[in-house]
Amino acid sequence: MDYQADVVVAGAGSAGMVAAIAAARNGARTILIERGGFLGGISTAVLDTMYAFYAPGDAQEKVVSGLPDEVVDRIEKYDVVLRRPNTFGSGTGITYNPETLKRVWDDLAEEAGVKILLHSFITGAVTEGSKVTGIRFVNKAGSHKVTAKAVIDASGDADLVADAGGDFELAGRDGAQQTLSTTFRIGNVGERALGVKKDELHALMREANKSGRFVLPREEGSVHRTPDKGIMATIMTRVPGTAPDDIEGISRAEAQGRAQAQEYFRFLKEMVPGYENSVLIGTSPWIGVRETRRILGDYQLNGEDVLAARRFEDGIARCGAPIEDHHAGRDTRWAYIPNSGTYTIPFRALLPRNLDGILVAGRCLSSTHDAHASARSIGTCMAMGQAAGSAAALAADKGITPRQVPTDTLLALLDRQGADLGRRGKAASDAA
Ligand SMILES: Cc1cc2nc3c(=O)[nH]c(=O)nc-3n(C[C@H](O)[C@H](O)[C@H](O)COP(=O)(O)OP(=O)(O)OC[C@H]3O[C@@H](n4cnc5c(N)ncnc54)[C@H](O)[C@@H]3O)c2cc1C
């Protein structure tokens, strides 16, 4: 079947969802294509905590607003949300029940009028020369395509940009790649677990490895409380990186992640107070992939931009998250922006440099490995989504490409819609 739209979005992660909702609210007929059976990508499949709404530090300054705020407000309308102060150094985290967030994504998309196609695997881009004009995909009803006036690649892996011949860096091939993690949730956890401090937990992990009774590849990580009594959630496992198109590699990673989840659960149950009678509720339906293809855009955000708290004239989202690098090995590398500063992400980092008609949003943005390790949190991905969706709607309405959207017009629209563009707050420098 052939579909037609003003805007088509690849991938229903936090970036793609907000992009599709923003595009539809700005008047574009919008179609969103997702391989899974539910919306949210990593935000509902793997995690339960949104970071980067707040910058870390004493002030805990709020740096993401607009449509992402509505997502949190809607979760709070249905359910309890926990704001966990400065947990693990990333600023206040917003912890939610992922089942509630699945419902919120369904509701917001439907209310905005986004046409959702689930169980649909994207196989490539429709192109006219270097212009991307649509998406090819398959599902149980056969092979299809959507043609659209503007295309957004929010697949996390930049699948569309890669297929269209766009330039990208592949983490693991072109430098380091962050590791992968299968997450798991635990039920029937006793109150005593809440009294175990992070340092105590990590000391127990070291002791477990030394005893020879356990094999824990990472001697740190989070087991944290959730809004639901007796339920804890984890980010503990560590699986070596693999390319998104290495299907045998990712298949092995899935099995390895599940095996590690069982091992960490056994460790918690046998060695950590409060877990004696706990049960493993479930592992994430797929392994969490932090970093694969990063597009090469009109601008590549780098680690120096992050640590210098640089502001760009075309900044479309603000971020104060530290560089948080889950490299291979037993610890994690952290680098903080001095004085709780915040930087902005330039619109140019969403524009693949050798393609037209297409934008990206989310973790495949144009960034170096270091900058990516700061800009990839859910709050920032949603803020990028709002910018990409709004720009795509403007492009479709005016009959121009996303690259031709006047920056002033885009920034004014985002400002009216409540986005934080970094015109307030601490900055160390300004850049063009
Ligand atoms: C283990 C782990 C822990 C993390 N911890 C935190 C944390 O605590 N807090 C935080 O804020 N951030 C955290 N992050 C980072 C953050 O969650 C991600 O960077 C962010 O969610 C990425 O959002 P996205 O929309 O760009 O991509 P994704 O959420 O990956 O969404 C991409 C979507 O595209 C779909 N898709 C991909 N390819 C295709 C295809 N070919 N056809 C159809 N659909 C396709 C996928 O199914 C998915 O739904 C973590 C990441 C990982 C992996």
Short mmCIF file of C-alpha atoms and ligand atoms in Angstrom, two decimals:
data_model
loop_
_atom_site.label_atom_id
_atom_site.label_comp_id
_atom_site.label_asym_id
_atom_site.label_seq_id
_atom_site.Cartn_x
_atom_site.Cartn_y
_atom_site.Cartn_z
CA MET A 1 0.00 0.00 0.00
CA ASP A 2 1.14 3.56 -0.66
CA TYR A 3 0.53 6.18 2.02
CA GLN A 4 0.92 9.94 1.72
CA ALA A 5 1.64 12.36 4.53
CA ASP A 6 3.02 15.79 5.22
CA VAL A 7 5.46 14.37 7.76
CA VAL A 8 6.54 10.78 8.34
CA VAL A 9 8.48 9.72 11.42
CA ALA A 10 10.65 6.59 11.71
CA GLY A 11 10.65 5.14 15.22
CA ALA A 12 8.43 5.70 18.27
CA GLY A 13 11.10 6.32 20.93
CA SER A 14 10.93 9.40 23.13
CA ALA A 15 12.35 11.52 20.29
CA GLY A 16 10.07 10.12 17.57
CA MET A 17 6.96 10.32 19.74
CA VAL A 18 7.44 13.97 20.61
CA ALA A 19 8.43 14.74 17.01
CA ALA A 20 5.24 13.15 15.66
CA ILE A 21 3.01 14.84 18.25
CA ALA A 22 4.67 18.22 17.60
CA ALA A 23 4.34 17.85 13.81
CA ALA A 24 0.66 16.91 14.06
CA ARG A 25 -0.12 19.71 16.51
CA ASN A 26 1.47 22.14 14.06
CA GLY A 27 -1.01 21.07 11.42
CA ALA A 28 0.90 18.36 9.52
CA ARG A 29 -0.77 15.08 8.50
CA THR A 30 1.65 12.81 10.31
CA ILE A 31 2.39 9.08 10.11
CA LEU A 32 4.67 7.28 12.56
CA ILE A 33 6.17 3.85 11.85
CA GLU A 34 7.41 1.53 14.61
CA ARG A 35 8.63 -2.06 14.59
CA GLY A 36 7.41 -2.82 18.13
CA GLY A 37 3.91 -3.40 19.45
CA PHE A 38 3.92 -0.36 21.77
CA LEU A 39 5.13 3.22 21.78
CA GLY A 40 8.07 4.77 23.62
CA GLY A 41 11.16 2.83 22.48
CA ILE A 42 13.75 2.76 25.27
CA SER A 43 11.56 5.02 27.46
CA THR A 44 9.00 2.23 27.92
CA ALA A 45 10.88 -0.95 26.91
CA VAL A 46 14.06 -0.53 28.93
CA LEU A 47 13.77 2.30 31.47
CA ASP A 48 11.66 4.01 34.09
CA THR A 49 13.57 7.24 34.75
CA MET A 50 13.90 10.39 32.65
CA TYR A 51 17.06 12.40 33.09
CA ALA A 52 18.13 15.80 31.73
CA PHE A 53 14.97 17.69 32.66
CA TYR A 54 17.19 19.13 35.39
CA ALA A 55 20.87 20.06 35.35
CA PRO A 56 22.88 18.44 38.14
CA GLY A 57 24.25 20.52 40.99
CA ASP A 58 22.91 22.29 44.04
CA ALA A 59 20.40 24.42 42.12
CA GLN A 60 18.91 21.51 40.11
CA GLU A 61 17.93 24.02 37.42
CA LYS A 62 15.12 22.86 35.13
CA VAL A 63 16.32 22.97 31.50
CA VAL A 64 13.71 21.05 29.47
CA SER A 65 10.12 22.25 29.14
CA GLY A 66 7.34 22.52 26.53
CA LEU A 67 5.87 19.30 25.16
CA PRO A 68 8.16 17.04 27.28
CA ASP A 69 6.62 18.69 30.37
CA GLU A 70 3.17 17.69 29.13
CA VAL A 71 4.32 14.07 28.93
CA VAL A 72 5.36 14.16 32.60
CA ASP A 73 2.18 16.04 33.61
CA ARG A 74 0.07 13.40 31.90
CA ILE A 75 1.89 10.57 33.66
CA GLU A 76 1.18 12.39 36.93
CA LYS A 77 -2.48 12.68 36.03
CA TYR A 78 -2.76 8.89 35.96
CA ASP A 79 -0.12 7.79 38.44
CA VAL A 80 2.53 8.72 40.96
CA VAL A 81 5.87 10.03 39.74
CA LEU A 82 8.99 10.05 41.91
CA ARG A 83 11.47 12.91 41.59
CA ARG A 84 14.74 11.35 42.77
CA PRO A 85 17.13 14.14 43.79
CA ASN A 86 20.48 14.13 42.03
CA THR A 87 20.60 10.37 41.82
CA PHE A 88 23.82 9.02 40.33
CA GLY A 89 25.00 12.50 39.52
CA SER A 90 22.73 13.16 36.54
CA GLY A 91 20.45 15.71 38.16
CA THR A 92 16.96 15.01 39.48
CA GLY A 93 15.50 11.95 37.78
CA ILE A 94 11.78 11.53 37.08
CA THR A 95 10.82 7.91 37.82
CA TYR A 96 7.55 6.52 36.47
CA ASN A 97 5.81 3.23 35.81
CA PRO A 98 6.62 2.37 32.16
CA GLU A 99 3.13 0.88 31.69
CA THR A 100 1.66 4.29 32.53
CA LEU A 101 3.97 5.97 30.04
CA LYS A 102 2.87 3.52 27.31
CA ARG A 103 -0.70 4.72 27.86
CA VAL A 104 0.37 8.37 27.88
CA TRP A 105 2.16 7.99 24.53
CA ASP A 106 -0.98 6.28 23.08
CA ASP A 107 -3.24 9.07 24.33
CA LEU A 108 -1.10 12.04 23.29
CA ALA A 109 -0.55 10.61 19.80
CA GLU A 110 -4.23 9.90 19.30
CA GLU A 111 -5.30 13.31 20.58
CA ALA A 112 -2.85 15.01 18.20
CA GLY A 113 -4.17 12.93 15.28
CA VAL A 114 -0.94 11.01 14.53
CA LYS A 115 -1.53 7.89 12.41
CA ILE A 116 0.39 5.09 14.11
CA LEU A 117 1.58 1.98 12.27
CA LEU A 118 2.97 -0.60 14.73
CA HIS A 119 4.52 -3.99 13.90
CA SER A 120 6.01 -2.33 10.84
CA PHE A 121 9.71 -2.70 10.10
CA ILE A 122 11.41 0.08 8.15
CA THR A 123 13.56 -1.32 5.35
CA GLY A 124 14.86 1.91 3.85
CA ALA A 125 14.35 5.38 2.49
CA VAL A 126 12.55 6.53 -0.66
CA THR A 127 14.92 8.94 -2.39
CA GLU A 128 15.15 11.29 -5.37
CA GLY A 129 18.88 11.86 -5.72
CA SER A 130 20.08 13.19 -2.38
CA LYS A 131 16.55 14.14 -1.29
CA VAL A 132 14.70 11.76 1.02
CA THR A 133 11.02 11.71 0.13
CA GLY A 134 9.66 8.82 2.13
CA ILE A 135 10.06 5.52 3.94
CA ARG A 136 9.79 1.91 2.81
CA PHE A 137 8.56 -0.64 5.33
CA VAL A 138 7.16 -4.16 5.65
CA ASN A 139 4.60 -5.79 7.90
CA LYS A 140 2.27 -8.77 7.78
CA ALA A 141 0.20 -7.01 5.10
CA GLY A 142 3.20 -6.82 2.73
CA SER A 143 5.60 -4.14 1.52
CA HIS A 144 4.61 -0.48 1.64
CA LYS A 145 5.86 3.04 1.34
CA VAL A 146 4.95 6.44 2.73
CA THR A 147 5.85 9.51 0.74
CA ALA A 148 5.96 12.77 2.64
CA LYS A 149 6.98 16.40 2.36
CA ALA A 150 9.38 15.99 5.29
CA VAL A 151 10.93 12.87 6.85
CA ILE A 152 12.21 12.43 10.40
CA ASP A 153 14.67 9.66 11.29
CA ALA A 154 14.14 8.92 14.98
CA SER A 155 15.14 5.26 14.68
CA GLY A 156 17.98 5.71 17.21
CA ASP A 157 20.28 3.89 14.78
CA ALA A 158 19.86 6.40 11.92
CA ASP A 159 18.58 3.58 9.71
CA LEU A 160 17.06 5.94 7.14
CA VAL A 161 20.07 8.23 6.89
CA ALA A 162 22.35 5.20 6.41
CA ASP A 163 20.11 3.67 3.75
CA ALA A 164 19.82 6.98 1.86
CA GLY A 165 23.62 7.23 1.67
CA GLY A 166 23.96 9.90 4.37
CA ASP A 167 27.25 10.32 6.21
CA PHE A 168 27.57 8.94 9.72
CA GLU A 169 30.04 7.69 12.29
CA LEU A 170 29.51 4.19 13.61
CA ALA A 171 30.42 3.86 17.28
CA GLY A 172 32.65 0.82 17.70
CA ARG A 173 34.08 1.20 14.19
CA ASP A 174 34.88 4.92 14.27
CA GLY A 175 36.05 5.13 17.88
CA ALA A 176 34.53 3.87 21.11
CA GLN A 177 31.00 2.58 21.59
CA GLN A 178 29.05 2.62 24.84
CA THR A 179 28.05 -0.77 26.19
CA LEU A 180 24.56 -2.29 26.09
CA SER A 181 22.36 -3.17 29.09
CA THR A 182 19.39 -5.45 29.64
CA THR A 183 17.34 -4.03 32.51
CA PHE A 184 15.14 -5.96 34.93
CA ARG A 185 12.50 -5.28 37.55
CA ILE A 186 12.20 -7.04 40.88
CA GLY A 187 9.09 -7.50 43.04
CA ASN A 188 8.39 -8.37 46.66
CA VAL A 189 11.42 -6.42 47.84
CA GLY A 190 11.57 -5.69 51.58
CA GLU A 191 11.90 -2.23 53.15
CA ARG A 192 15.49 -2.96 54.21
CA ALA A 193 16.58 -2.66 50.57
CA LEU A 194 15.82 1.07 50.66
CA GLY A 195 18.42 1.53 53.38
CA VAL A 196 21.29 0.07 51.30
CA LYS A 197 23.47 2.96 50.15
CA LYS A 198 25.03 3.05 46.67
CA ASP A 199 28.57 2.62 48.06
CA GLU A 200 27.48 -0.36 50.17
CA LEU A 201 25.88 -2.01 47.15
CA HIS A 202 29.03 -1.52 45.08
CA ALA A 203 31.19 -2.89 47.91
CA LEU A 204 28.98 -5.99 48.01
CA MET A 205 29.45 -6.38 44.26
CA ARG A 206 33.23 -6.33 44.65
CA GLU A 207 32.95 -8.83 47.49
CA ALA A 208 30.71 -11.08 45.35
CA ASN A 209 33.25 -11.11 42.51
CA LYS A 210 36.14 -11.77 44.93
CA SER A 211 34.28 -14.71 46.49
CA GLY A 212 34.30 -16.48 43.12
CA ARG A 213 30.61 -17.33 43.53
CA PHE A 214 29.41 -14.64 41.13
CA VAL A 215 30.52 -13.12 37.84
CA LEU A 216 29.42 -9.46 37.74
CA PRO A 217 30.99 -7.59 34.82
CA ARG A 218 30.17 -4.18 36.31
CA GLU A 219 30.83 -3.41 39.97
CA GLU A 220 28.42 -0.48 40.11
CA GLY A 221 25.08 0.46 38.61
CA SER A 222 21.67 1.29 39.89
CA VAL A 223 18.97 -0.63 41.68
CA HIS A 224 16.45 2.05 42.50
CA ARG A 225 13.05 2.48 44.06
CA THR A 226 9.99 2.93 41.86
CA PRO A 227 6.63 4.61 42.58
CA ASP A 228 5.26 1.13 43.41
CA LYS A 229 5.87 -0.33 46.87
CA GLY A 230 8.11 -3.39 46.91
CA ILE A 231 9.19 -2.97 43.28
CA MET A 232 12.77 -2.05 42.40
CA ALA A 233 14.25 -1.43 38.94
CA THR A 234 17.84 -1.94 37.82
CA ILE A 235 20.40 -0.73 35.32
CA MET A 236 23.27 -3.08 36.13
CA THR A 237 24.22 -5.41 33.29
CA ARG A 238 27.00 -4.59 30.82
CA VAL A 239 27.27 -6.23 27.39
CA PRO A 240 29.95 -5.30 24.81
CA GLY A 241 28.90 -3.05 21.94
CA THR A 242 27.67 -4.36 18.60
CA ALA A 243 26.69 -2.74 15.30
CA PRO A 244 22.97 -2.33 14.59
CA ASP A 245 23.20 -4.41 11.43
CA ASP A 246 25.26 -7.21 13.03
CA ILE A 247 22.25 -9.45 13.60
CA GLU A 248 24.24 -12.39 14.95
CA GLY A 249 26.05 -10.02 17.32
CA ILE A 250 22.85 -8.43 18.62
CA SER A 251 21.28 -11.88 19.01
CA ARG A 252 24.21 -12.97 21.19
CA ALA A 253 23.98 -9.69 23.13
CA GLU A 254 20.30 -10.32 23.94
CA ALA A 255 21.11 -13.77 25.38
CA GLN A 256 24.14 -12.45 27.26
CA GLY A 257 22.09 -9.58 28.73
CA ARG A 258 19.41 -11.95 30.00
CA ALA A 259 22.02 -14.29 31.50
CA GLN A 260 23.66 -11.35 33.29
CA ALA A 261 20.26 -10.18 34.57
CA GLN A 262 19.78 -13.61 36.19
CA GLU A 263 23.25 -13.40 37.74
CA TYR A 264 22.74 -9.88 39.16
CA PHE A 265 19.33 -10.93 40.50
CA ARG A 266 20.93 -13.97 42.22
CA PHE A 267 23.54 -11.61 43.70
CA LEU A 268 20.85 -9.25 45.04
CA LYS A 269 18.80 -12.10 46.48
CA GLU A 270 21.72 -13.85 48.16
CA MET A 271 23.86 -10.92 49.29
CA VAL A 272 21.85 -7.70 49.64
CA PRO A 273 19.51 -7.00 52.58
CA GLY A 274 15.82 -6.75 51.63
CA TYR A 275 15.96 -9.01 48.56
CA GLU A 276 15.70 -12.36 50.40
CA ASN A 277 12.11 -13.05 49.25
CA SER A 278 12.19 -11.05 46.04
CA VAL A 279 11.10 -12.29 42.61
CA LEU A 280 12.35 -11.38 39.15
CA ILE A 281 9.35 -9.76 37.44
CA GLY A 282 10.89 -9.54 34.01
CA THR A 283 13.74 -8.39 31.79
CA SER A 284 13.41 -5.62 29.21
CA PRO A 285 11.75 -6.91 26.01
CA TRP A 286 14.93 -5.99 24.17
CA ILE A 287 18.43 -5.01 25.23
CA GLY A 288 19.06 -1.30 25.76
CA VAL A 289 21.36 0.11 23.08
CA ARG A 290 23.02 3.38 24.04
CA GLU A 291 25.00 4.34 20.95
CA THR A 292 25.36 3.13 17.35
CA ARG A 293 25.29 5.40 14.29
CA ARG A 294 25.70 9.11 14.93
CA ILE A 295 24.92 11.11 11.79
CA LEU A 296 27.35 13.66 10.44
CA GLY A 297 25.24 16.80 10.23
CA ASP A 298 25.70 20.42 9.26
CA TYR A 299 27.32 20.73 12.71
CA GLN A 300 28.83 17.99 14.89
CA LEU A 301 28.39 18.70 18.60
CA ASN A 302 31.60 17.87 20.46
CA GLY A 303 32.81 17.28 24.01
CA GLU A 304 34.37 20.73 24.22
CA ASP A 305 31.00 22.35 23.32
CA VAL A 306 29.46 20.39 26.17
CA LEU A 307 32.08 21.12 28.83
CA ALA A 308 32.38 24.79 27.78
CA ALA A 309 28.58 25.18 28.13
CA ARG A 310 28.44 26.59 24.61
CA ARG A 311 25.27 28.30 23.34
CA PHE A 312 24.48 28.31 19.63
CA GLU A 313 22.43 30.88 17.73
CA ASP A 314 20.32 28.03 16.36
CA GLY A 315 20.08 26.23 19.72
CA ILE A 316 16.83 24.24 19.85
CA ALA A 317 17.26 22.39 23.16
CA ARG A 318 19.15 22.93 26.40
CA CYS A 319 21.12 20.33 28.29
CA GLY A 320 23.19 20.26 31.47
CA ALA A 321 23.78 16.50 31.70
CA PRO A 322 27.33 15.32 32.35
CA ILE A 323 29.28 13.20 29.89
CA GLU A 324 28.32 9.74 31.19
CA ASP A 325 30.30 7.10 29.36
CA HIS A 326 29.38 3.47 30.02
CA HIS A 327 32.57 2.15 28.49
CA ALA A 328 33.74 -1.44 28.63
CA GLY A 329 35.16 -2.18 32.09
CA ARG A 330 33.88 -2.16 35.63
CA ASP A 331 33.15 1.55 36.12
CA THR A 332 31.59 4.51 34.28
CA ARG A 333 33.39 7.70 33.18
CA TRP A 334 31.75 10.96 34.29
CA ALA A 335 32.74 14.51 33.25
CA TYR A 336 30.68 17.41 34.56
CA ILE A 337 30.04 20.81 33.01
CA PRO A 338 31.77 23.25 35.39
CA ASN A 339 29.55 25.36 37.67
CA SER A 340 26.39 23.49 36.66
CA GLY A 341 26.49 25.17 33.24
CA THR A 342 24.23 24.18 30.35
CA TYR A 343 24.79 24.12 26.58
CA THR A 344 22.42 24.09 23.64
CA ILE A 345 22.04 21.67 20.77
CA PRO A 346 22.17 23.48 17.42
CA PHE A 347 19.43 22.79 14.87
CA ARG A 348 22.26 22.00 12.43
CA ALA A 349 23.05 18.83 14.46
CA LEU A 350 19.67 17.44 13.32
CA LEU A 351 20.35 18.00 9.59
CA PRO A 352 22.30 15.22 7.78
CA ARG A 353 24.98 17.14 5.89
CA ASN A 354 24.71 15.46 2.49
CA LEU A 355 20.95 14.82 2.39
CA ASP A 356 17.86 16.96 2.01
CA GLY A 357 14.25 16.49 3.03
CA ILE A 358 15.21 14.72 6.25
CA LEU A 359 15.93 15.54 9.89
CA VAL A 360 16.98 13.34 12.77
CA ALA A 361 15.98 13.51 16.42
CA GLY A 362 17.20 11.62 19.47
CA ARG A 363 20.27 9.54 20.08
CA CYS A 364 21.42 9.50 16.43
CA LEU A 365 22.08 13.27 16.45
CA SER A 366 25.28 14.63 14.93
CA SER A 367 27.72 14.43 17.83
CA THR A 368 31.05 12.98 18.81
CA HIS A 369 31.18 10.02 21.19
CA ASP A 370 31.75 12.36 24.18
CA ALA A 371 28.99 14.84 23.34
CA HIS A 372 26.62 11.96 22.65
CA ALA A 373 27.31 10.65 26.16
CA SER A 374 25.77 13.88 27.49
CA ALA A 375 23.00 14.62 24.97
CA ARG A 376 21.34 11.18 24.83
CA SER A 377 19.07 11.32 27.92
CA ILE A 378 15.32 11.07 27.48
CA GLY A 379 14.59 14.72 28.40
CA THR A 380 16.99 16.00 25.75
CA CYS A 381 15.77 13.46 23.16
CA MET A 382 12.22 14.71 23.70
CA ALA A 383 13.32 18.34 23.36
CA MET A 384 15.08 17.46 20.07
CA GLY A 385 11.86 15.72 19.00
CA GLN A 386 9.82 18.86 19.59
CA ALA A 387 12.23 20.85 17.43
CA ALA A 388 12.40 18.26 14.64
CA GLY A 389 8.61 17.80 14.50
CA SER A 390 7.98 21.56 14.48
CA ALA A 391 10.62 22.14 11.78
CA ALA A 392 9.20 19.34 9.64
CA ALA A 393 5.69 20.79 9.93
CA LEU A 394 6.98 24.25 8.95
CA ALA A 395 8.84 22.78 5.97
CA ALA A 396 5.77 20.84 4.82
CA ASP A 397 3.54 23.89 5.17
CA LYS A 398 5.85 26.22 3.23
CA GLY A 399 6.85 23.68 0.58
CA ILE A 400 10.55 23.96 1.53
CA THR A 401 13.10 21.48 2.88
CA PRO A 402 13.84 21.30 6.64
CA ARG A 403 17.25 22.89 5.97
CA GLN A 404 15.51 25.92 4.39
CA VAL A 405 13.34 26.58 7.45
CA PRO A 406 14.38 30.03 8.71
CA THR A 407 16.01 29.63 12.12
CA ASP A 408 14.16 32.66 13.53
CA THR A 409 10.81 31.22 12.52
CA LEU A 410 11.59 27.85 14.09
CA LEU A 411 12.93 29.33 17.32
CA ALA A 412 9.95 31.68 17.62
CA LEU A 413 7.56 28.74 17.18
CA LEU A 414 9.40 26.64 19.77
CA ASP A 415 9.46 29.59 22.17
CA ARG A 416 5.69 30.05 21.81
CA GLN A 417 5.26 26.34 22.50
CA GLY A 418 7.18 26.56 25.76
CA ALA A 419 10.52 24.98 24.77
CA ASP A 420 13.62 26.05 26.71
CA LEU A 421 16.04 27.37 24.10
CA GLY A 422 18.81 28.28 26.48
CA ARG A 423 18.19 31.98 26.42
CA ARG A 424 18.15 31.86 30.20
CA GLY A 425 20.49 30.18 32.68
CA LYS A 426 24.25 29.98 33.02
CA ALA A 427 26.40 29.75 29.92
CA ALA A 428 30.17 29.92 29.72
CA SER A 429 30.28 31.15 26.15
CA ASP A 430 28.27 31.87 23.06
CA ALA A 431 29.04 30.55 19.60
CA ALA A 432 27.71 31.10 16.13
C1 LIG B 1 20.54 0.81 29.23
C2 LIG B 1 20.24 2.27 29.06
C3 LIG B 1 20.09 3.06 30.19
C4 LIG B 1 19.79 4.41 30.06
N1 LIG B 1 19.51 5.13 31.17
C5 LIG B 1 18.89 6.32 31.04
C6 LIG B 1 18.20 6.92 32.13
O1 LIG B 1 18.17 6.39 33.24
N2 LIG B 1 17.55 8.10 31.91
C7 LIG B 1 17.59 8.73 30.69
O2 LIG B 1 17.01 9.81 30.56
N3 LIG B 1 18.22 8.17 29.64
C8 LIG B 1 18.83 6.98 29.77
N4 LIG B 1 19.37 6.35 28.68
C9 LIG B 1 19.43 7.07 27.38
C10 LIG B 1 18.06 7.24 26.73
O3 LIG B 1 17.14 6.36 27.27
C11 LIG B 1 18.10 7.02 25.21
O4 LIG B 1 19.20 7.66 24.63
C12 LIG B 1 16.80 7.59 24.59
O5 LIG B 1 15.68 6.98 25.18
C13 LIG B 1 16.83 7.39 23.10
O6 LIG B 1 15.59 7.78 22.55
P1 LIG B 1 15.40 7.72 20.98
O7 LIG B 1 13.96 8.07 20.73
O8 LIG B 1 16.44 8.50 20.28
O9 LIG B 1 15.69 6.20 20.58
P2 LIG B 1 14.93 4.85 20.97
O10 LIG B 1 14.24 4.96 22.27
O11 LIG B 1 15.91 3.77 20.75
O12 LIG B 1 13.78 4.77 19.88
C14 LIG B 1 13.98 4.32 18.56
C15 LIG B 1 12.69 3.66 18.10
O13 LIG B 1 12.80 3.33 16.74
C16 LIG B 1 12.33 2.02 16.52
N5 LIG B 1 13.06 1.49 15.35
C17 LIG B 1 14.40 1.40 15.22
N6 LIG B 1 14.70 0.87 14.01
C18 LIG B 1 13.52 0.62 13.39
C19 LIG B 1 13.18 0.05 12.13
N7 LIG B 1 14.11 -0.32 11.25
N8 LIG B 1 11.86 -0.05 11.84
C20 LIG B 1 10.90 0.36 12.72
N9 LIG B 1 11.17 0.88 13.92
C21 LIG B 1 12.47 1.02 14.25
C22 LIG B 1 12.67 1.29 17.81
O14 LIG B 1 11.88 0.14 17.98
C23 LIG B 1 12.39 2.37 18.85
O15 LIG B 1 11.06 2.37 19.28
C24 LIG B 1 19.70 4.99 28.76
C25 LIG B 1 19.88 4.22 27.63
C26 LIG B 1 20.14 2.86 27.77
C27 LIG B 1 20.27 2.02 26.54
#
